[in-house]
Backbone as a ProteinNet text record, in pm:
[ID]
protein_1_A
[PRIMARY]
MTSGDLSGMNGIFWRRAFPLFALTILALNTVNIFTEIQDNPGVHWIYPLIQQYTSALSAIACLPIALLAYRIAPLDSRPRWRVLAVHITALLIFSSVHVLGFYGLRLLVFAALDIPYQYVVPDRFIYELRKDGLGYFIGLTAFWALLRAYGRPQQGEAATTSPATFDIRDGAKVVRAQVADILAVSSAGNYVEFVLADGRKPLMRSSLTAIEAELTPHGFVRTHRSWLVNAARVTELRPEKSGDYAVGLGGVEAPLSRRFPEALARLRAG
[TERTIARY]
-4403.7	-4272.5	-4284.1	-4182.8	-4184.4	-4147.9	-4249.4	-4225.9	-4127.7	-4136.9	-4043.9	-3902.4	-3882.9	-3748	-3681.1	-3754.2	-3692.2	-3668.6	-3762.2	-3740.3	-3623.8	-3611.5	-3498.3	-3367.7	-3366.4	-3245.5	-3204.5	-3301.3	-3270.1	-3216.4	-3279.3	-3235.6	-3092.6	-3059	-2922.8	-2823.9	-2864.3	-2774.3	-2742.2	-2847.7	-2824.6	-2770.1	-2804.7	-2757.3	-2619.5	-2591.1	-2466.8	-2372.6	-2422.1	-2333.6	-2283.4	-2374	-2333.1	-2226.2	-2245.7	-2138.5	-2008.6	-2018	-1898.1	-1823.2	-1896	-1831.3	-1777.3	-1851.2	-1805.6	-1676.2	-1669.9	-1548.3	-1431.7	-1460.6	-1354.6	-1297.8	-1386.1	-1341.9	-1257.2	-1303.3	-1228.4	-1092	-1089.7	-962.8	-864.1	-911.1	-823.5	-769.5	-856.9	-811.7	-718.3	-734.6	-640.9	-502.2	-498.3	-370.2	-308	-391.4	-340.5	-279.6	-334.4	-278.9	-133.8	-109.6	26.5	119.9	65.2	147.1	190.8	96	129.5	229	212.5	306.6	447.2	454.9	585.4	647.3	563.9	615.6	648.6	583.7	605.8	637.2	756	789.2	787.8	799.2	800.3	661.6	556.1	418.7	363.3	296.7	238.8	130.2	123.9	30	-115.7	-147.4	-287.7	-346.1	-260.2	-310.1	-359.8	-277.3	-330.3	-445.4	-442.9	-551.3	-685.3	-687.2	-811.5	-851.5	-753.6	-784.7	-845.3	-783.9	-829.1	-963.3	-981.9	-1106.9	-1225.1	-1200.1	-1310.6	-1349.6	-1251.3	-1280.7	-1360.2	-1321.3	-1390.9	-1534.8	-1556.3	-1692.3	-1781.2	-1726.3	-1803.8	-1839.8	-1744.7	-1770.1	-1877.6	-1871.1	-1971.1	-2109.6	-2116.8	-2245.6	-2302.3	-2216.1	-2260.1	-2304.2	-2285.5	-2317.9	-2463.5	-2562.5	-2700.5	-2722.8	-2634.3	-2645.1	-2628	-2531.9	-2508.1	-2625.4	-2684.9	-2801.8	-2917.1	-2942.5	-3050.6	-3026.4	-2901.7	-2868.8	-2891.3	-2857.2	-2876.7	-3025.1	-3105.7	-3250.5	-3308.4	-3254.9	-3302.1	-3253.1	-3128.5	-3067.5	-2982.7	-3042.9	-2964.4	-2865.9	-2753.3	-2647.8	-2692.5	-2788.4	-2830.4	-2956.5	-2993.7	-3111.7	-3073.7	-3173.1	-3154.8	-3230.3	-3191.5	-3074.1	-2945.7	-2833	-2704.5	-2665.5	-2700.2	-2660.4	-2727.2	-2849.9	-2920.2	-2851.6	-2810.2	-2738.8	-2611.8	-2536.6	-2411.7	-2438.1	-2539.8	-2570.3	-2610.3	-2694.2	-2739.6	-2621.7	-2531.8	-2424.4	-2310.8	-2289.9	-2192.2	-2243.6	-2373.2	-2433.4	-2425	-2455.9	-2449.6	-2307.4	-2208.9	-2069.2	-2031.5	-2072.4	-2040.6	-2104.1	-2229	-2295.8	-2225.6	-2196.1	-2127.2	-1996	-1913.6	-1782.3	-1792.6	-1887.9	-1905.3	-1945.4	-2043.5	-2088.5	-1978.1	-1905.4	-1794.4	-1690	-1645.9	-1541.8	-1590.4	-1709.6	-1762.8	-1785.3	-1824.2	-1848	-1722.2	-1614.5	-1494.4	-1425.1	-1436.4	-1378.6	-1457.6	-1588.3	-1668.7	-1634.7	-1617.3	-1578.4	-1440.7	-1347.3	-1212.6	-1216.2	-1298.5	-1312.3	-1355.8	-1454.3	-1504.1	-1399.4	-1335.3	-1241.8	-1117.6	-1057.4	-935.8	-965	-1083.5	-1119.1	-1138.8	-1201.4	-1223.7	-1091.7	-993.2	-861.9	-766.6	-814.5	-733.6	-602	-615.7	-499.4	-514.8	-411	-422.6	-433.7	-516.4	-533.3	-568.5	-508	-531.2	-631.5	-738	-844	-832	-819.7	-806	-897.5	-1028.2	-1126.5	-1113.2	-1111.1	-1107.6	-987.1	-870.9	-750.5	-753.8	-836	-838.6	-951.5	-1047.2	-1167.4	-1138.6	-1057.8	-1028.3	-955.9	-862.2	-789.3	-886.1	-976.3	-1073	-1172.4	-1209.7	-1304.9	-1248.3	-1119.9	-1058.2	-1063.1	-1031.6	-1035.5	-1178.4	-1269.8	-1409.9	-1465.8	-1423.6	-1472.4	-1432.5	-1307.8	-1260.8	-1337.1	-1349.7	-1421	-1569.2	-1630.5	-1774.5	-1803.9	-1728.6	-1760.3	-1717.8	-1613.9	-1581.6	-1693.3	-1738.6	-1847.5	-1977.2	-2005	-2126.3	-2125.3	-2010.7	-1998.4	-2012.8	-1955.1	-1966	-2110.5	-2184.1	-2324.6	-2408.4	-2380.3	-2448.5	-2424.7	-2300.9	-2268.4	-2341.1	-2351.1	-2423.6	-2571.3	-2629.7	-2770.4	-2792.6	-2700.3	-2713.8	-2695.7	-2607.9	-2580.5	-2689.2	-2743.3	-2837.5	-2977.6	-2996.2	-3126.2	-3224.8	-3183.6	-3272.6	-3310	-3428.1	-3464.7	-3367.9	-3326.3	-3239.8	-3322.4	-3254.9	-3323.4	-3409.8	-3537.1	-3629.9	-3706	-3669	-3736.3	-3843.2	-3843.7	-3931.9	-4078.2	-4116.9	-4257.3	-4304.5	-4214.7	-4254.8	-4233	-4163.8	-4137.8	-4258.7	-4303.3	-4418.6	-4384.7	-4478.5	-4453.1	-4428.4	-4341.4	-4315.7	-4440.5	-4468.4	-4583.9	-4538.7	-4625.7	-4596.2	-4719	-4697.8	-4807.7	-4826	-4939.4	-4972.9	-5064	-5014.3	-5092.4	-5179.1	-5303.2	-5399.4	-5488.8	-5446.2	-5520.4	-5509.1	-5625	-5624.9	-5616.5	-5634.3	-5631.2	-5499.1	-5469.8	-5350.1	-5392.1	-5344.4	-5368.7	-5243.2	-5253.4	-5137.1	-5144.1	-5056.8	-5057.2	-4933.3	-4948.3	-4831.7	-4753.3	-4621.4	-4537.1	-4558.5	-4579.5	-4599.9	-4726.4	-4822	-4947.6	-4944.3	-4831.5	-4816.2	-4759.9	-4839.4	-4795.7	-4702.5	-4738.8	-4660.9	-4690.6	-4605.1	-4623.6	-4593	-4680.8	-4659.4	-4667.2	-4595.7	-4595.1	-4722.2	-4779.6	-4901.8	-4891.4	-4806.9	-4784.9	-4710.9	-4771.9	-4709.7	-4741.4	-4808.1	-4847.7	-4788.5	-4801.1	-4773.9	-4897.8	-4924.7	-5039.7	-4991.7	-5042.1	-5008.2	-5113.2	-5067.8	-5158.7	-5151.1	-5260.2	-5261.4	-5324.6	-5292.1	-5338.9	-5490.7	-5555	-5700.4	-5773.4	-5697.8	-5759.6	-5761.9	-5733	-5733.3	-5614.5	-5632	-5526.6	-5516.8	-5470.1	-5458.5	-5348	-5369.7	-5272.2	-5199	-5074.3	-4996.5	-4912.8	-4911.8	-4831.6	-4684.6	-4608.6	-4466.7	-4406.7	-4273.9	-4205.6	-4181.6	-4175.3	-4148.5	-4007.7	-3915.4	-3777.9	-3773.1	-3851.2	-3852.9	-3912.4	-4017.9	-4079.5	-3984.5	-3911.9	-3816.5	-3710.1	-3662	-3558.2	-3607.1	-3737.6	-3791.4	-3826.6	-3867.3	-3915.3	-3809.3	-3700.8	-3594.9	-3543.6	-3521.3	-3475.8	-3575.7	-3700.8	-3804.6	-3828	-3736.3	-3746	-3817.6	-3840	-3903.4	-3797.9	-3837	-3745	-3801.9	-3715.4	-3755.8	-3749.2	-3864.9	-3870.4	-3891.3	-3923.8	-3958.9	-3942.7	-3924.1	-3907.2	-4029.9	-4143.8	-4267.1	-4322.8	-4244.9	-4299.1	-4198.3	-4248.4	-4178.6	-4264.7	-4203.2	-4281.5	-4223.7	-4309.5	-4269	-4220.6	-4089.3	-4032.2	-4090.8	-4129.7	-4183.8	-4323.1	-4391.8	-4528.2	-4536.9	-4422.2	-4421.8	-4460.9	-4559.5	-4607.6	-4576.3	-4536.2	-4513.2	-4420.8	-4335.1	-4254.4	-4282	-4343.3	-4382.7	-4311.2	-4228.4	-4157.6	-4252.3	-4222.4	-4299	-4214.6	-4278.2	-4206.9	-4105	-4131.3	-4043	-3911.9	-3902.9	-3786	-3810.7	-3925.1	-3964.4	-4032.2	-4073.6	-4144	-4268.2	-4364.2	-4478.6	-4459.2	-4475.7	-4457.8	-4595.3	-4625.3	-4752	-4742.3	-4841.5	-4847.8	-4989.6	-5019	-5156.1	-5242.9	-5341.3	-5428.8	-5383	-5262	-5209.5	-5088	-5069.7	-4949.9	-4875.8	-4743.7	-4658.4	-4555.5	-4509.9	-4410.2	-4269.4	-4185.7	-4043.7	-3967.9	-3907.3	-3837.8	-3704	-3668.3	-3537.7	-3423.3	-3453.4	-3351.5	-3317.9	-3386.1	-3359.7	-3317.7	-3201.2	-3158.2	-3132	-3090.8	-3066	-3195.2	-3305.3	-3435.3	-3477.4	-3455.6	-3490.6	-3409.4	-3281.3	-3195.2	-3240.4	-3275.5	-3320.4	-3450	-3545.7	-3674	-3660.5	-3573.2	-3550.4	-3485.3	-3402.2	-3332.4	-3425.9	-3542.8	-3643.2	-3658
2858.1	2837.7	2846.2	2894.5	2902	2766	2694.6	2556.8	2548.5	2641.1	2637.9	2663.4	2761.7	2798.6	2687.3	2630.5	2530.5	2399.3	2358.4	2234.4	2249.8	2367.6	2392.8	2392.9	2453.7	2457.5	2316.2	2235.6	2097.8	2018.3	2038.4	1964.6	1998.6	2127.2	2169.3	2115.5	2114.8	2064.6	1917	1834	1689.6	1646.2	1716.9	1675.1	1730.1	1851.5	1916.3	1943.6	2015.5	2059.1	1941.9	1852.4	1743.2	1654	1604.6	1523	1601.3	1728.5	1809.8	1827.1	1863.1	1884.1	1753.6	1644.4	1514.8	1471.9	1484.4	1447.1	1538.3	1667.7	1761.1	1724.5	1692.9	1655.3	1527.8	1427.8	1302.8	1325.2	1411.4	1439	1508.8	1608.9	1681.9	1590.9	1505.9	1416.9	1308.4	1268.6	1173	1236	1362	1433.7	1442.8	1468.3	1477.1	1345.9	1232.8	1102.2	1091.1	1121.2	1110.8	1213.9	1332.1	1434.4	1387.9	1329.3	1281.6	1166.5	1078.6	965.8	1016.6	1117.3	1173.7	1249.9	1325.3	1405.9	1322.9	1206.7	1121.3	977.7	954.2	821.6	710.9	746.7	643.6	596.5	665.3	628.7	533	427.9	331.7	399.7	363.6	428.7	411.8	310.1	285.5	400.1	466.6	575	694.2	753	864.8	822.7	698	651.1	655.1	595.9	590.6	730.6	807.1	941.7	1031.4	1031.8	1122.1	1079.1	950	907.5	910.2	888.5	904.6	1052.3	1141	1283.8	1322.6	1267.7	1298.3	1249.2	1126.2	1070.5	1149.1	1189.1	1266.7	1404.1	1467.7	1599.8	1590.8	1486.4	1468.5	1449.1	1371.7	1349.3	1477.2	1575.7	1701.4	1806.1	1780.6	1880.2	1927.6	1839.8	1889.1	1996.9	2003.1	2109.7	2245.3	2254	2379.3	2411.9	2308.8	2331.6	2390	2332.2	2381.6	2526.8	2558.7	2696.7	2791	2746.8	2831.9	2852.2	2749.5	2764.8	2866.7	2867.7	2963.3	3103.9	3115.4	3247.7	3246.2	3264.1	3275.5	3391.1	3380.3	3480.7	3619.7	3628.7	3760.1	3810	3749.1	3794.8	3903	3964	4069.9	4032	4085.9	4170.9	4088.7	4157.1	4087.7	4021.2	4086.2	4028.9	3893.6	3878.2	3749.9	3641.5	3675.3	3579.7	3533.8	3631.7	3598.2	3512.3	3548.5	3473.3	3329.4	3311.4	3176.4	3089.6	3146.3	3063.6	3041	3133.5	3107.3	2994.8	2999.7	2892.7	2759.3	2761.8	2638.8	2584.5	2674.7	2630.3	2560.1	2615.8	2554.3	2415.7	2403.7	2272.9	2177.1	2227.6	2147	2092.1	2180.2	2138	2041.4	2066.6	1977.2	1837.3	1830.5	1699.8	1632.1	1712.9	1658	1592.5	1665	1613.5	1489.7	1498.2	1383.2	1264.8	1295	1189	1114.5	1189.8	1116.1	1048.4	1103.9	1032.7	905.7	911.7	791	684	724.2	628.6	568.8	653.8	603.5	503.9	532.4	440.4	302.8	301.1	173.9	102.7	178.1	116.2	64.4	148.3	104.4	-10.1	-7.2	-117.4	-246.5	-234.3	-353.2	-412.3	-325.9	-372.4	-403	-378.7	-402.5	-325	-195.9	-107.1	0.9	25.8	128.8	268	351.8	488.7	579.7	699.7	795.5	900.8	921.8	1016	1141.7	1255.6	1383.8	1487.2	1464.7	1551.4	1697.8	1733.5	1876.6	1950.3	1884.3	1950.8	1976.8	1902.2	1914.1	2002.3	2036.4	2102.2	2237.7	2322.3	2455.4	2443.1	2347.4	2323.9	2284	2190.3	2145	2255.7	2337.9	2447.3	2546.7	2577.5	2669.7	2611.7	2483.8	2421	2412.9	2373.8	2363.7	2500.4	2604.8	2739.2	2782.4	2756.9	2793.2	2715.1	2584.5	2502	2536.5	2566.6	2597.9	2721.4	2827.9	2953.5	2950	2872.8	2853.2	2772.8	2668.3	2587.1	2665.1	2749.9	2831.4	2925.3	2987.1	3077.2	3000.3	2881.2	2798.9	2757.5	2724.8	2685.7	2803.5	2922.1	3043.4	3065	3043.8	3059.6	2955.3	2830.7	2727.1	2760.9	2815.3	2854.7	2963.4	3057.9	3165.5	3113.1	3013	2960	2864.6	2782.4	2678.5	2696.1	2794.8	2810.7	2894.4	2948.6	3029.5	2952.6	2977.2	2910.5	2948.2	2849.2	2876.4	2931.1	2988	3046.1	2939.6	2971.2	2878.1	2794.9	2800.1	2720.2	2797.5	2929.7	3012.8	2977.5	2943.7	2918.3	2788	2692	2561.9	2549	2644	2636.3	2686.9	2611	2652.8	2775.4	2869.5	2988	2947.8	3021.7	2995.6	3028.3	2945.9	2968.4	2980	3039	3056.8	3012.2	2924	2874.5	2963.8	3034.6	3122.5	3044.6	3014	2936.4	3032.2	3049.7	3141.6	3062.4	3052.7	2971	2824.5	2757.8	2615.4	2591	2694.2	2675	2724.6	2678.2	2719.8	2789.2	2911.7	2985.6	2974.5	2906.4	2891.5	3001.2	3099	3214.4	3211.9	3256	3275.1	3393.6	3379	3485.1	3616	3606.9	3727.6	3802.9	3733.7	3796.7	3853.3	3839	3900.1	4040.3	4141.9	4280.1	4325.5	4293	4339.2	4251.8	4261.4	4190	4289.1	4295.2	4388.4	4315.5	4367.9	4310.3	4349.5	4253.3	4278.9	4206.1	4258.3	4194.4	4064.2	3954.1	3823.2	3759.7	3835.6	3786.4	3874.9	3826.7	3910.1	3906.6	4018.4	4028.5	4035.7	3946.2	3944.8	4023.6	4112.7	4188.4	4126.6	4061.9	3992	4078	4047.2	4127.1	4124.3	4017.7	4008.5	4074.1	4141.3	4213.7	4138.5	4009.9	3933.5	3973.8	3962.4	3997.2	3889.6	3771.8	3664.4	3692.9	3642.9	3657.6	3525	3535.4	3415	3441.6	3349	3365.5	3342.5	3450.6	3444.2	3581.3	3586.2	3715.3	3764.4	3895.2	3951.5	3913.4	3899.7	3862.2	3724.2	3630.9	3495.3	3495.7	3573.3	3582	3650.4	3751.3	3821.4	3725.7	3636.3	3542.4	3453.3	3421.1	3334.7	3410.3	3536.9	3610.8	3699.6	3728.3	3811.7	3754	3621.5	3568.4	3588.3	3621.2	3641.8	3789.6	3875.1	4016.2	4103.8	4055	4138.1	4223.3	4344.7	4442	4492.5	4499.9	4555.1	4707.6	4773.4	4919	4989.8	4913.7	4970	4857	4888.3	4780.1	4689.9	4738.1	4660.3	4622.9	4648.6	4624.8	4561.1	4468	4414.8	4445.8	4479.8	4501.3	4418.8	4381.9	4309	4411.2	4416.9	4520.6	4516.1	4397.7	4384.6	4444.2	4469.2	4521.3	4669.4	4734.1	4876.4	4960.8	5049.6	5136.8	5283.6	5319	5460.5	5474.9	5575.6	5616.8	5765	5797.4	5936.3	5990.8	6095.3	6150.9	6219.8	6208	6273.7	6386	6479.9	6593.5	6549.8	6438.6	6389.4	6333.4	6315.4	6250.4	6104.2	6052.6	5915.7	5914.1	5794.6	5778.9	5693.9	5711	5620.9	5534.2	5404.5	5310.4	5267.4	5295.9	5254.5	5116.9	5033.6	4897.4	4877.5	4942.1	4939.1	5023.3	4962.3	5035.1	5029.7	4982.7	4968	5057.5	5112.5	5191.7	5131.8	5137.7	5092.6	5201.7	5214.8	5317.3	5274.1	5370.2	5345.7	5444.6	5395.1	5480.8	5528.9	5651.2	5704.1	5626.6	5543.8	5460.5	5337	5323	5209.1	5261.5	5328.5	5386.3	5281.3	5160	5055	5015.8	5014.5	4979.7	5085.8	5213.2	5321.3	5308.9	5282.7	5268.4	5148.9	5040.4	4919.8	4946.3	5012	5037.7	5141.5	5239.5	5337.9	5274.5	5174.2	5108.6	5021.5	4997.5	4927	4782.6
820.9	761.1	609.4	543.7	398.7	343.2	291.2	248.8	133.5	38.2	-74.7	-31.4	61.1	102.8	181.5	279.4	365.6	292.3	207.1	133.7	37.5	-23.8	-113.2	-37.8	81.7	163.6	203.9	247.6	286	167.6	50.2	-67.5	-106.4	-104.5	-138.5	-36.4	90.7	195.1	172.2	156.5	148.3	12.9	-95	-227.2	-261.1	-214.1	-256	-138.2	-35.8	72.4	156.8	198.2	287.6	223	98.4	37.2	20.9	-17.6	-35.8	95.8	202.6	332.1	387.8	370.7	422.3	353.9	222.1	148.8	186.4	207	246.6	383	477.6	612.6	607.4	533	521.9	456	353.4	285.1	377.2	451.9	542.8	652.7	705.6	812.5	760.9	636.6	576.2	563.7	521.5	514.5	653.6	755.1	892.5	939.7	893.2	931.7	885.1	759.1	705.1	768.8	801.2	866.7	1005.2	1081.8	1216.4	1211.5	1114.1	1101.6	1070.4	984	947.8	1064	1138.5	1249.3	1372.8	1387.4	1505.2	1459.8	1406.5	1351.7	1456.4	1584.7	1687.6	1727.5	1680.3	1714.9	1609.6	1655.9	1562.6	1479.1	1350.8	1257.7	1297.6	1379.4	1415.2	1497.8	1577.2	1661.6	1579.6	1491.6	1411.6	1320.4	1272.4	1185.6	1259.9	1378	1455.4	1502	1549.9	1600.5	1492.4	1376.5	1270.6	1211.9	1191.5	1129.3	1226.6	1356	1451.5	1461.8	1455.3	1455.3	1331.3	1215.8	1090.7	1093.8	1138	1142.3	1238.1	1352.2	1449	1392.6	1323.6	1263.9	1155.6	1073.7	967.6	1028.6	1137.7	1203.8	1264.2	1292.3	1353	1250.2	1122.1	1020	1025.1	1054.7	1063	1170.9	1271.2	1372.2	1305	1214.8	1142.4	1050.8	988.2	902.7	983.8	1101.4	1186.4	1226.1	1260.7	1297.3	1180	1058.8	941.3	913.5	937.2	918.1	1016.2	1139.2	1239.6	1208.9	1164.1	1141	1014.9	896.5	773.6	783.3	713.5	725.9	683.6	589.8	543.2	612.6	726.9	800.4	900.8	958.8	1057.2	1185.1	1300.3	1323.9	1328.6	1305.3	1296.9	1428	1541.6	1670.8	1691.5	1638.7	1653.4	1571.2	1449.1	1364.6	1435	1490	1559.3	1681.9	1760.2	1882.7	1850.8	1748.9	1711.6	1668.1	1586.5	1532.8	1632.6	1724.5	1831.3	1921.5	1953.7	2033.6	1960.2	1829.6	1750.2	1744.1	1734.1	1731.4	1861.5	1973.3	2102.3	2113.2	2065.9	2066.7	1970.6	1850.1	1748.3	1803.5	1861.2	1908	2025.3	2115.9	2231.5	2186.3	2096.2	2046.7	1966.2	1887.2	1808	1897.9	2002.3	2091.2	2166.8	2223.8	2297.5	2203.1	2080.9	1983.3	1946.3	1913.6	1871.5	1988.6	2109.2	2223.1	2253.5	2236	2255	2153.2	2027.6	1923.3	1951	1995.4	2024.7	2140.9	2239.9	2352.8	2304.2	2213	2162.1	2075.9	1985.9	1891.6	1963.6	2048.8	2118	2214.2	2277.7	2367.9	2288.7	2171.3	2087.6	2039.2	2013.8	1967.2	2082.2	2205.5	2325.7	2320.1	2279.7	2271.6	2378.6	2458.3	2562.9	2501.1	2563.9	2513.3	2629.8	2633.2	2741.3	2695.1	2773.4	2737.1	2822.8	2756.4	2827.3	2761.3	2772.9	2706.4	2746.1	2876.1	2912	2854.6	2853.3	2804.9	2654.9	2581.8	2436.9	2384.8	2471.7	2420.2	2357.1	2423.2	2368.4	2235.5	2228.3	2102.4	1991.8	2022.1	1921.9	1888	1986.9	1962.7	1862.3	1873	1777.4	1636	1621.8	1489.9	1437.1	1525.5	1484.5	1445.6	1518.9	1488.4	1348.8	1313.3	1179.9	1073.2	1094.6	997.1	989.2	1103.5	1107.2	1022.6	1042.2	973.4	826.4	793.5	652.6	585.1	651.8	597.9	586	684.4	682.5	562.2	537.7	422.7	292.1	286.9	165.9	140.8	247.6	233.2	184.8	238.5	193.1	43.6	-0.2	-141.6	-226.9	-177.2	-250.4	-263	-155.8	-161.3	-265.3	-271.9	-370.1	-512.6	-527.2	-660.9	-709.2	-617.8	-659	-602.2	-513.5	-448.4	-526.7	-641.6	-723.2	-849.6	-904	-1028.4	-1140.7	-1218.2	-1331.5	-1447.2	-1545	-1658.3	-1725.6	-1747.7	-1809.3	-1710	-1579.9	-1478.9	-1405.2	-1416.6	-1335.7	-1356.1	-1480.3	-1507.6	-1446	-1424.5	-1372.9	-1222.8	-1160.4	-1017.1	-939.7	-841	-762	-679	-665.3	-583	-437.5	-371.1	-229	-148.7	-50.8	36.1	180.6	261.7	403.8	482.4	578.8	661.2	782.8	787.1	899.3	992.9	1110.6	1207.7	1289.1	1242.1	1303.8	1397.2	1524.3	1619.7	1582.9	1568.2	1535.6	1385.6	1305.2	1160	1102	982.4	911.6	782.6	764.7	640.9	555.5	443.2	354.5	248.5	262	172.1	84	-40.7	-124.4	-69.5	-63.1	-8	-82.9	-213.3	-294.2	-255.3	-190.1	-150.9	-9.1	59.1	191.7	171.6	203	183.4	293.5	416.9	532.1	652	752.6	879.4	990.8	1091.5	1203	1335.6	1433.5	1567.3	1640.8	1713.5	1790.4	1923.6	2013.1	2142.6	2125.1	2172.3	2157.1	2022	1936.4	1805.4	1696	1572.3	1456	1367.6	1302.3	1213.2	1068.7	985.7	843.7	766.9	680.4	594.1	455.5	412.6	285.1	176.4	52.9	-60.5	-73.8	-26.2	-37.3	79.7	167.5	278.3	409.4	409.6	534.8	622	753.6	848.2	956.8	919.2	1018.9	1119.9	1241.6	1349.2	1370.7	1414.1	1443.9	1568.3	1659.9	1781.8	1749	1744.8	1709.6	1734.5	1733.4	1738.9	1597.1	1579.6	1446.9	1400.9	1495	1460	1396.2	1450.4	1394	1253.5	1233.3	1101.1	1003.3	1051.9	966.7	913.2	998	954.5	841	841.1	737.3	609.9	623.7	507.1	441.3	511.8	451.4	319.5	307.7	178.6	64.9	100.1	-1.4	-31.5	11.3	-25.2	75.1	196.6	298.7	369.6	405.9	463.1	595.7	696.7	826.9	816.5	824.5	810.8	943.1	1045.8	1176.7	1276.7	1402.4	1500.7	1506.6	1454.7	1460.2	1323.6	1215	1081.3	986.2	904.6	787.3	666.2	553.8	431.9	317.8	226.1	105.7	3.7	-19	-105.8	-246.1	-292.3	-428	-440.6	-327.2	-331.1	-293.7	-275.2	-237.9	-359.3	-339.9	-448.6	-425	-301	-271	-150.8	-153.6	-39.5	-17.7	95.5	119.7	243.3	228.2	344.9	442	571.2	677.1	736.3	806	864.5	968.5	1033.6	1139.5	1086.3	954.3	896.1	866.1	913.9	882.1	745.6	702	575.1	597.4	508.3	501.1	376.6	393.3	282.5	233.8	106.9	49.5	-11.9	20	-34.2	-87.6	-197	-246.8	-155.4	-92.7	-0.8	143.3	167.2	303.6	320.1	440.3	470.4	588.3	580.4	690	718.5	842.8	874.5	836.5	799.4	777.2	864.4	970.6	1066.1	1009.5	1043.7	1000.7	1065.4	1164.8	1227.7	1144	1028.6	939.6	802.6	795	667	559.9	601.6	502.3	433.4	509.2	450	348.1	381.2	288.3	159.9	172.7	53.9	-30.3	36.4	-35.1	-113	-48.5	-114.3	-224.9	-205.5	-311.8	-434.6	-409.4	-520.1	-601.4	-546.7	-625.8	-593.7
[MASK]
++++++++++++++++++++++++++++++++++++++++++++++++++++++++++++++++++++++++++++++++++++++++++++++++++++++++++++++++++++++++++++++++++++++++++++++++++++++++++++++++++++++++++++++++++++++++++++++++++++++++++++++++++++++++++++++++++++++++++++++++++++++++++++++++++++++++++++++

C-alpha cells in the first residue's frame, strides 16, 4: 500500500471532509424539520425532529463506508467499470446501513419516550436509496475535489515532504520501495512483478488491477492488459510495425498496446 497516499487521504477525510459533510447533513436535516412542520401543521414537532436527526446521525456514521470505497477505487483510477462497480456496491451498503441505523435509533428513542411510531422499512428503502444515491455521488465528487486541492504538497513544502513509499509483500518479507523507484509493474499469473530502478524484481500476490488503483494517483499508466509503467521514468517511445509501441524505462522495456490510446497520449504529453 502507498503509505503516503493512504495516510494523506485519511487525514484529509477526518480533518476536512468528515466535519464538512457532517455539518452539511445536519444543516439539511434541520431545514427538513422546519419544512415538515410547515407542510404538516397537524403533526407534533417531535416526530420530524426525531426522524430527521436520527437519519442525520445514521448517515454521518456511514461516511467511513464511502471512504473505504474511495480507497479501493479512486475516481480517477482504471478501469472505469471497476470504479463504477465498487461505488454502486458501496452505495447499496451505505443506504442499507443508513436505513437500518435510523430505524433502530427511532425504535429506541420513541420507545424511551413512550410515543407510538409505525415502522415500514421495506416501503421506504427505494425512496431513501434515491436520496442516498444523490448525496453519495455529490459527496464523492466533493471528496475528490478536496483531495486534489489539499492532497498535494503546497509551494515550499516539497522539500520537507517524505517521498511516497509502497510496501511490496514478497512472500514473508516486505520490500518498502519509494514509488519513484518503481519503473513498471507486470502481471505474472496470480502475482505481480515490480521492476525497481536498482534491478530488483520482487513478486507480490495481487491482481494488477488492485495495484493500478493504488499507483494511478502517483503517475502510473496502464499501457497493456499486463503492464503498468511509471510515466515519470519513461525515456523512450518506439513504434512497432504492428501499431504497438515499446516503452523504454532506462534499461527496461514494457509494451504499449494500440488498444490503450489514452496511455499513448499521456506518455507523449510528457
